[in-house]
Amino acid sequence: MAHLMSFLIAFSLIAFAPFCLCDKANDGHLYPQFYDHSCPKAQQIVKSVVAKAVAKETRMAASLLRLHFHDCFVKGCDASLLLDSSGTIISEKRSNPNRNSARGFEVLDEIKSALEKECPQTVSCADLLALAARDSTVLTGGPSWEVPLGRRDSRDASLSGSNNNIPAPNNTFQTILTKFKLKGLDVVDLVALSGSHTIGDSRCTSFRQRLYNQSGNGQPDNTLDKSYAAQLRPRCPRSGGDQNLFFLDFVSPTKFDNAYYKNILASKGLLNSDQVLLTKNEASMELVKKYAENNKLFFRQFAKSMIKMGNITPLTGSKGEIRKHCRKVNK
């Protein structure tokens, strides 16, 4: 009998272990219920501020999604990107991929301020960035997913990491894939996550070479549809107009869908990094075709790949800190 009782106690401990209302990440793992006990309204607060910002300006959804990506590719998902320059910190906002283009920081300030009122020093900036990326996707018509939580915030930034680790629009396919692989992501993740270019804008400076001088021979990119190129040139001249904005997906620029992949198949991907998914690699070409014909498949994989990207070397347990303000480390 005593043996049976001890077995039942052990079994019940195992059975109910996942429902633990603890606020420490399980062995450094992230899990969606992390704030259920310590800040039950956290996700609701993030969602309401993001919804208000996106209602005011649809482009903000893409901007917030991009911040999460640019954060995770540098030192992991630790909100290092949100730090302003001060003391020994040189902000990642100054890097080539972020300068004059990373935006949405005021929205994150507003989320953080609301969270601090509700539950002081509980929810990390890294987590609110991951939640804002998911909510931005959903608000523009994309898939939803449960965001694993429990990341903590870094106490430093890496300007060099930001300059070197984030894939650039003019990188070769192989360079882009290598940058993904260094973060534990594969070709499936690369093609699925590139699908975030179904919303948002790009600057003329990011694709100008495709219009005038793709390979240094004074010729446009021959993988770019000629009529599409002709439409782009007036607002993206050989010189000047660097900051002029263009839809990444001209078919449905504010709707999260698979039109991005259909555009690529029609040689109308805006960035070099979009079009090479079709022209430079067999595996990625097949994936572009699959996602172009099956929106559900794209949505399912996008959600999976976002969870995977959000899991790049997070700080957990006693590492890092929970910042009071996302722009600066705690004193």
Protein backbone atom coordinates (compact mmCIF):
# COMPACT_ATOMS: atom_id res chain seq x y z
CA MET A 1 0.00 0.00 0.00
CA ALA A 2 2.79 2.42 0.99
CA HIS A 3 4.52 1.57 -2.29
CA LEU A 4 1.30 2.29 -4.24
CA MET A 5 0.82 5.63 -2.43
CA SER A 6 4.36 6.79 -3.19
CA PHE A 7 3.82 5.80 -6.86
CA LEU A 8 0.56 7.80 -7.01
CA ILE A 9 2.21 10.87 -5.42
CA ALA A 10 5.10 10.65 -7.88
CA PHE A 11 2.67 10.22 -10.78
CA SER A 12 0.56 13.21 -9.73
CA LEU A 13 3.69 15.39 -9.46
CA ILE A 14 4.66 14.45 -13.02
CA ALA A 15 1.10 14.83 -14.32
CA PHE A 16 0.66 18.34 -12.96
CA ALA A 17 4.21 19.60 -13.49
CA PRO A 18 3.35 21.56 -16.70
CA PHE A 19 0.76 23.62 -14.81
CA CYS A 20 3.34 25.04 -12.39
CA LEU A 21 2.56 28.74 -11.85
CA CYS A 22 6.20 29.65 -11.61
CA ASP A 23 7.88 32.74 -13.03
CA LYS A 24 11.31 31.25 -13.61
CA ALA A 25 12.03 29.77 -17.03
CA ASN A 26 12.15 25.96 -16.83
CA ASP A 27 15.83 25.05 -17.17
CA GLY A 28 16.38 28.04 -19.43
CA HIS A 29 13.44 27.07 -21.67
CA LEU A 30 10.83 29.58 -22.76
CA TYR A 31 7.14 28.78 -22.40
CA PRO A 32 3.92 30.65 -23.23
CA GLN A 33 2.52 30.65 -19.67
CA PHE A 34 5.56 32.44 -18.19
CA TYR A 35 3.58 35.54 -17.06
CA ASP A 36 0.26 33.83 -16.29
CA HIS A 37 0.87 34.28 -12.57
CA SER A 38 3.12 37.35 -12.36
CA CYS A 39 1.44 39.53 -15.00
CA PRO A 40 -1.75 37.92 -16.32
CA LYS A 41 -2.73 40.95 -18.44
CA ALA A 42 0.67 41.25 -20.15
CA GLN A 43 -0.35 39.84 -23.55
CA GLN A 44 -3.59 41.81 -23.54
CA ILE A 45 -1.70 45.07 -22.87
CA VAL A 46 0.82 44.43 -25.67
CA LYS A 47 -1.95 43.59 -28.12
CA SER A 48 -4.04 46.69 -27.36
CA VAL A 49 -1.11 49.11 -27.83
CA VAL A 50 0.02 47.38 -31.04
CA ALA A 51 -3.57 47.39 -32.38
CA LYS A 52 -3.86 51.12 -31.74
CA ALA A 53 -0.51 51.82 -33.47
CA VAL A 54 -1.33 49.65 -36.51
CA ALA A 55 -4.82 51.24 -36.82
CA LYS A 56 -3.08 54.62 -36.94
CA GLU A 57 -0.44 53.49 -39.46
CA THR A 58 -0.61 50.05 -41.12
CA ARG A 59 3.10 50.14 -41.97
CA MET A 60 3.89 49.92 -38.23
CA ALA A 61 3.06 46.19 -38.26
CA ALA A 62 5.96 45.47 -40.63
CA SER A 63 8.25 47.81 -38.67
CA LEU A 64 7.63 45.98 -35.38
CA LEU A 65 8.02 42.56 -37.01
CA ARG A 66 11.36 43.68 -38.49
CA LEU A 67 12.63 44.90 -35.09
CA HIS A 68 12.19 41.41 -33.61
CA PHE A 69 14.13 39.90 -36.54
CA HIS A 70 16.94 42.48 -36.30
CA ASP A 71 17.12 41.94 -32.55
CA CYS A 72 17.28 38.12 -32.66
CA PHE A 73 20.03 38.02 -35.31
CA VAL A 74 22.39 39.99 -33.05
CA LYS A 75 23.38 38.28 -29.77
CA GLY A 76 20.01 36.47 -29.71
CA CYS A 77 16.54 37.76 -28.78
CA ASP A 78 17.62 40.00 -25.90
CA ALA A 79 16.30 43.49 -26.83
CA SER A 80 19.88 44.72 -27.39
CA LEU A 81 18.56 46.59 -30.45
CA LEU A 82 16.35 48.79 -28.26
CA LEU A 83 19.24 50.31 -26.28
CA ASP A 84 20.20 53.90 -27.10
CA SER A 85 23.86 54.91 -27.05
CA SER A 86 25.09 55.86 -23.57
CA GLY A 87 28.31 55.38 -21.63
CA THR A 88 30.06 52.34 -23.09
CA ILE A 89 27.05 51.28 -25.19
CA ILE A 90 27.10 52.07 -28.90
CA SER A 91 23.54 51.55 -30.11
CA GLU A 92 22.70 48.96 -32.77
CA LYS A 93 20.31 51.59 -34.13
CA ARG A 94 23.40 53.16 -35.78
CA SER A 95 24.25 50.09 -37.87
CA ASN A 96 23.82 49.97 -41.64
CA PRO A 97 20.74 47.68 -41.52
CA ASN A 98 19.02 49.92 -38.92
CA ARG A 99 20.12 53.50 -39.57
CA ASN A 100 17.30 55.56 -41.17
CA SER A 101 15.07 52.47 -41.37
CA ALA A 102 14.51 50.77 -37.98
CA ARG A 103 11.40 52.35 -36.47
CA GLY A 104 8.56 51.71 -34.02
CA PHE A 105 10.60 52.35 -30.88
CA GLU A 106 7.97 54.80 -29.54
CA VAL A 107 5.31 52.07 -29.74
CA LEU A 108 7.53 49.75 -27.69
CA ASP A 109 8.08 52.58 -25.15
CA GLU A 110 4.31 52.91 -24.81
CA ILE A 111 3.90 49.14 -24.32
CA LYS A 112 6.67 49.07 -21.72
CA SER A 113 5.21 52.04 -19.83
CA ALA A 114 1.78 50.33 -19.67
CA LEU A 115 3.36 47.05 -18.53
CA GLU A 116 5.40 48.81 -15.81
CA LYS A 117 2.20 50.36 -14.43
CA GLU A 118 0.46 46.98 -14.38
CA CYS A 119 3.34 44.86 -13.05
CA PRO A 120 6.63 46.70 -12.39
CA GLN A 121 9.89 45.11 -13.56
CA THR A 122 8.26 41.85 -14.58
CA VAL A 123 7.91 41.68 -18.36
CA SER A 124 11.13 41.98 -20.37
CA CYS A 125 11.59 44.20 -23.42
CA ALA A 126 12.75 41.10 -25.34
CA ASP A 127 9.42 39.38 -24.63
CA LEU A 128 7.27 42.38 -25.48
CA LEU A 129 9.15 42.60 -28.81
CA ALA A 130 8.34 38.92 -29.54
CA LEU A 131 4.68 39.48 -28.63
CA ALA A 132 4.45 42.68 -30.71
CA ALA A 133 5.83 40.78 -33.74
CA ARG A 134 3.14 38.09 -33.38
CA ASP A 135 0.35 40.64 -32.85
CA SER A 136 1.51 42.66 -35.89
CA THR A 137 1.31 39.52 -38.03
CA VAL A 138 -2.21 38.69 -36.82
CA LEU A 139 -3.51 42.27 -37.18
CA THR A 140 -2.53 42.34 -40.86
CA GLY A 141 -4.28 39.02 -41.57
CA GLY A 142 -1.45 36.56 -40.91
CA PRO A 143 -1.23 33.46 -38.72
CA SER A 144 -1.23 33.40 -34.93
CA TRP A 145 0.96 31.32 -32.61
CA GLU A 146 1.61 30.92 -28.91
CA VAL A 147 4.75 32.94 -28.13
CA PRO A 148 7.16 31.16 -25.77
CA LEU A 149 8.17 33.68 -23.07
CA GLY A 150 10.74 34.13 -20.34
CA ARG A 151 13.51 36.02 -22.17
CA ARG A 152 15.50 38.58 -20.22
CA ASP A 153 17.13 41.77 -21.45
CA SER A 154 20.80 42.26 -22.27
CA ARG A 155 22.96 44.87 -20.58
CA ASP A 156 24.91 45.63 -23.75
CA ALA A 157 24.62 45.98 -27.52
CA SER A 158 26.75 44.97 -30.51
CA LEU A 159 27.12 47.45 -33.36
CA SER A 160 29.53 45.10 -35.20
CA GLY A 161 27.13 42.17 -34.76
CA SER A 162 24.34 44.27 -36.20
CA ASN A 163 26.47 45.28 -39.19
CA ASN A 164 27.70 41.73 -39.87
CA ASN A 165 24.98 39.25 -38.84
CA ILE A 166 21.80 40.67 -40.34
CA PRO A 167 21.21 39.52 -43.94
CA ALA A 168 21.40 42.43 -46.39
CA PRO A 169 19.22 42.95 -49.50
CA ASN A 170 22.23 42.75 -51.83
CA ASN A 171 23.86 39.70 -50.19
CA THR A 172 24.22 36.56 -52.32
CA PHE A 173 21.84 33.68 -51.61
CA GLN A 174 24.69 31.69 -50.06
CA THR A 175 25.68 34.54 -47.72
CA ILE A 176 22.07 34.96 -46.58
CA LEU A 177 21.66 31.21 -45.98
CA THR A 178 24.96 31.10 -44.06
CA LYS A 179 23.79 33.95 -41.80
CA PHE A 180 20.59 31.99 -41.10
CA LYS A 181 22.49 28.74 -40.45
CA LEU A 182 24.79 30.48 -37.97
CA LYS A 183 21.64 31.18 -35.93
CA GLY A 184 20.41 27.58 -36.12
CA LEU A 185 17.90 28.31 -38.89
CA ASP A 186 17.68 26.45 -42.22
CA VAL A 187 16.54 27.03 -45.81
CA VAL A 188 12.88 26.38 -44.87
CA ASP A 189 13.08 29.09 -42.20
CA LEU A 190 14.81 31.43 -44.65
CA VAL A 191 12.09 31.14 -47.30
CA ALA A 192 9.21 31.24 -44.79
CA LEU A 193 10.54 34.21 -42.81
CA SER A 194 11.31 36.13 -46.02
CA GLY A 195 7.54 35.96 -46.49
CA SER A 196 7.27 38.76 -43.91
CA HIS A 197 8.04 40.98 -46.93
CA THR A 198 4.36 40.50 -47.80
CA ILE A 199 3.85 43.71 -45.76
CA GLY A 200 5.88 46.87 -45.35
CA ASP A 201 8.11 49.10 -47.44
CA SER A 202 11.67 49.25 -48.70
CA ARG A 203 13.85 52.25 -49.51
CA CYS A 204 15.13 52.96 -53.02
CA THR A 205 18.71 52.61 -51.75
CA SER A 206 18.04 48.93 -50.92
CA PHE A 207 17.31 47.86 -54.50
CA ARG A 208 18.67 50.64 -56.77
CA GLN A 209 21.48 48.46 -58.11
CA ARG A 210 18.89 46.09 -59.61
CA LEU A 211 17.52 48.92 -61.76
CA TYR A 212 20.82 50.25 -63.12
CA ASN A 213 23.92 48.24 -62.35
CA GLN A 214 23.34 44.78 -60.89
CA SER A 215 26.70 43.16 -61.70
CA GLY A 216 28.95 46.19 -62.17
CA ASN A 217 28.46 46.18 -65.96
CA GLY A 218 25.99 49.09 -66.08
CA GLN A 219 23.08 46.74 -66.84
CA PRO A 220 19.86 46.17 -64.85
CA ASP A 221 19.17 42.84 -63.16
CA ASN A 222 17.90 40.48 -65.87
CA THR A 223 15.85 38.55 -63.27
CA LEU A 224 13.71 41.68 -62.66
CA ASP A 225 10.59 42.03 -64.82
CA LYS A 226 11.21 44.89 -67.30
CA SER A 227 7.80 46.54 -66.98
CA TYR A 228 8.03 46.41 -63.17
CA ALA A 229 11.52 47.95 -63.32
CA ALA A 230 10.17 50.74 -65.55
CA GLN A 231 7.49 51.51 -62.92
CA LEU A 232 10.14 51.74 -60.18
CA ARG A 233 12.69 53.98 -61.93
CA PRO A 234 10.87 57.37 -61.79
CA ARG A 235 10.94 57.38 -57.98
CA CYS A 236 14.25 55.55 -57.67
CA PRO A 237 16.67 57.44 -59.95
CA ARG A 238 20.37 56.66 -60.43
CA SER A 239 21.19 59.19 -57.73
CA GLY A 240 19.01 60.89 -55.14
CA GLY A 241 15.74 59.66 -53.68
CA ASP A 242 17.55 57.20 -51.38
CA GLN A 243 14.81 57.30 -48.74
CA ASN A 244 11.86 57.04 -51.17
CA LEU A 245 9.61 54.16 -50.06
CA PHE A 246 8.22 51.32 -52.18
CA PHE A 247 5.87 48.47 -51.26
CA LEU A 248 7.72 45.17 -50.84
CA ASP A 249 4.58 43.42 -52.11
CA PHE A 250 2.85 45.75 -54.59
CA VAL A 251 -0.17 43.42 -55.00
CA SER A 252 -1.45 43.45 -51.39
CA PRO A 253 1.00 45.69 -49.48
CA THR A 254 -0.94 45.85 -46.21
CA LYS A 255 -2.28 42.28 -46.15
CA PHE A 256 -0.24 39.41 -44.74
CA ASP A 257 -0.63 36.72 -47.43
CA ASN A 258 1.31 34.66 -49.97
CA ALA A 259 1.20 37.27 -52.78
CA TYR A 260 4.90 37.89 -52.02
CA TYR A 261 5.78 34.44 -53.41
CA LYS A 262 3.52 34.87 -56.45
CA ASN A 263 5.34 38.15 -57.19
CA ILE A 264 8.70 36.35 -57.04
CA LEU A 265 7.45 33.74 -59.53
CA ALA A 266 6.50 36.63 -61.85
CA SER A 267 10.05 38.11 -61.50
CA LYS A 268 8.58 40.95 -59.45
CA GLY A 269 10.33 40.47 -56.11
CA LEU A 270 11.53 43.96 -55.12
CA LEU A 271 14.80 43.14 -53.37
CA ASN A 272 17.64 41.06 -54.73
CA SER A 273 17.33 38.95 -51.54
CA ASP A 274 13.71 38.20 -52.48
CA GLN A 275 14.33 37.20 -56.10
CA VAL A 276 17.37 34.98 -55.40
CA LEU A 277 15.08 32.64 -53.45
CA LEU A 278 13.81 31.56 -56.87
CA THR A 279 16.90 31.87 -59.06
CA LYS A 280 19.87 30.64 -57.03
CA ASN A 281 18.86 27.49 -55.14
CA GLU A 282 16.79 24.42 -56.00
CA ALA A 283 15.43 23.82 -52.48
CA SER A 284 14.38 27.43 -51.96
CA MET A 285 12.84 27.57 -55.45
CA GLU A 286 10.60 24.59 -54.62
CA LEU A 287 9.53 26.24 -51.36
CA VAL A 288 8.68 29.53 -53.13
CA LYS A 289 6.45 27.55 -55.52
CA LYS A 290 4.78 25.64 -52.66
CA TYR A 291 4.01 28.77 -50.63
CA ALA A 292 2.79 30.61 -53.76
CA GLU A 293 0.13 27.96 -54.31
CA ASN A 294 -0.69 27.15 -50.68
CA ASN A 295 -1.30 30.05 -48.30
CA LYS A 296 -2.16 27.71 -45.40
CA LEU A 297 1.18 25.92 -45.75
CA PHE A 298 3.01 29.26 -45.74
CA PHE A 299 1.12 30.44 -42.63
CA ARG A 300 1.84 27.19 -40.78
CA GLN A 301 5.56 27.31 -41.56
CA PHE A 302 5.85 31.05 -40.87
CA ALA A 303 4.48 30.51 -37.35
CA LYS A 304 6.89 27.59 -36.75
CA SER A 305 9.87 29.56 -38.03
CA MET A 306 8.96 32.63 -35.94
CA ILE A 307 8.93 30.46 -32.80
CA LYS A 308 12.30 29.02 -33.81
CA MET A 309 13.78 32.48 -34.50
CA GLY A 310 12.39 33.77 -31.20
CA ASN A 311 14.34 31.02 -29.47
CA ILE A 312 17.80 32.15 -30.65
CA THR A 313 20.04 32.18 -27.54
CA PRO A 314 17.69 33.97 -25.12
CA LEU A 315 18.95 35.14 -21.73
CA THR A 316 17.02 33.26 -19.04
CA GLY A 317 17.13 32.58 -15.30
CA SER A 318 19.47 35.08 -13.64
CA LYS A 319 21.24 36.18 -16.85
CA GLY A 320 20.61 39.72 -18.03
CA GLU A 321 17.90 41.80 -16.35
CA ILE A 322 14.34 43.06 -16.72
CA ARG A 323 14.82 46.64 -17.93
CA LYS A 324 12.57 49.36 -16.50
CA HIS A 325 12.97 51.34 -19.73
CA CYS A 326 13.70 49.53 -22.97
CA ARG A 327 16.11 52.22 -24.19
CA LYS A 328 18.54 51.97 -21.25
CA VAL A 329 20.00 49.44 -18.85
CA ASN A 330 18.96 49.58 -15.19
CA LYS A 331 21.18 51.62 -12.90
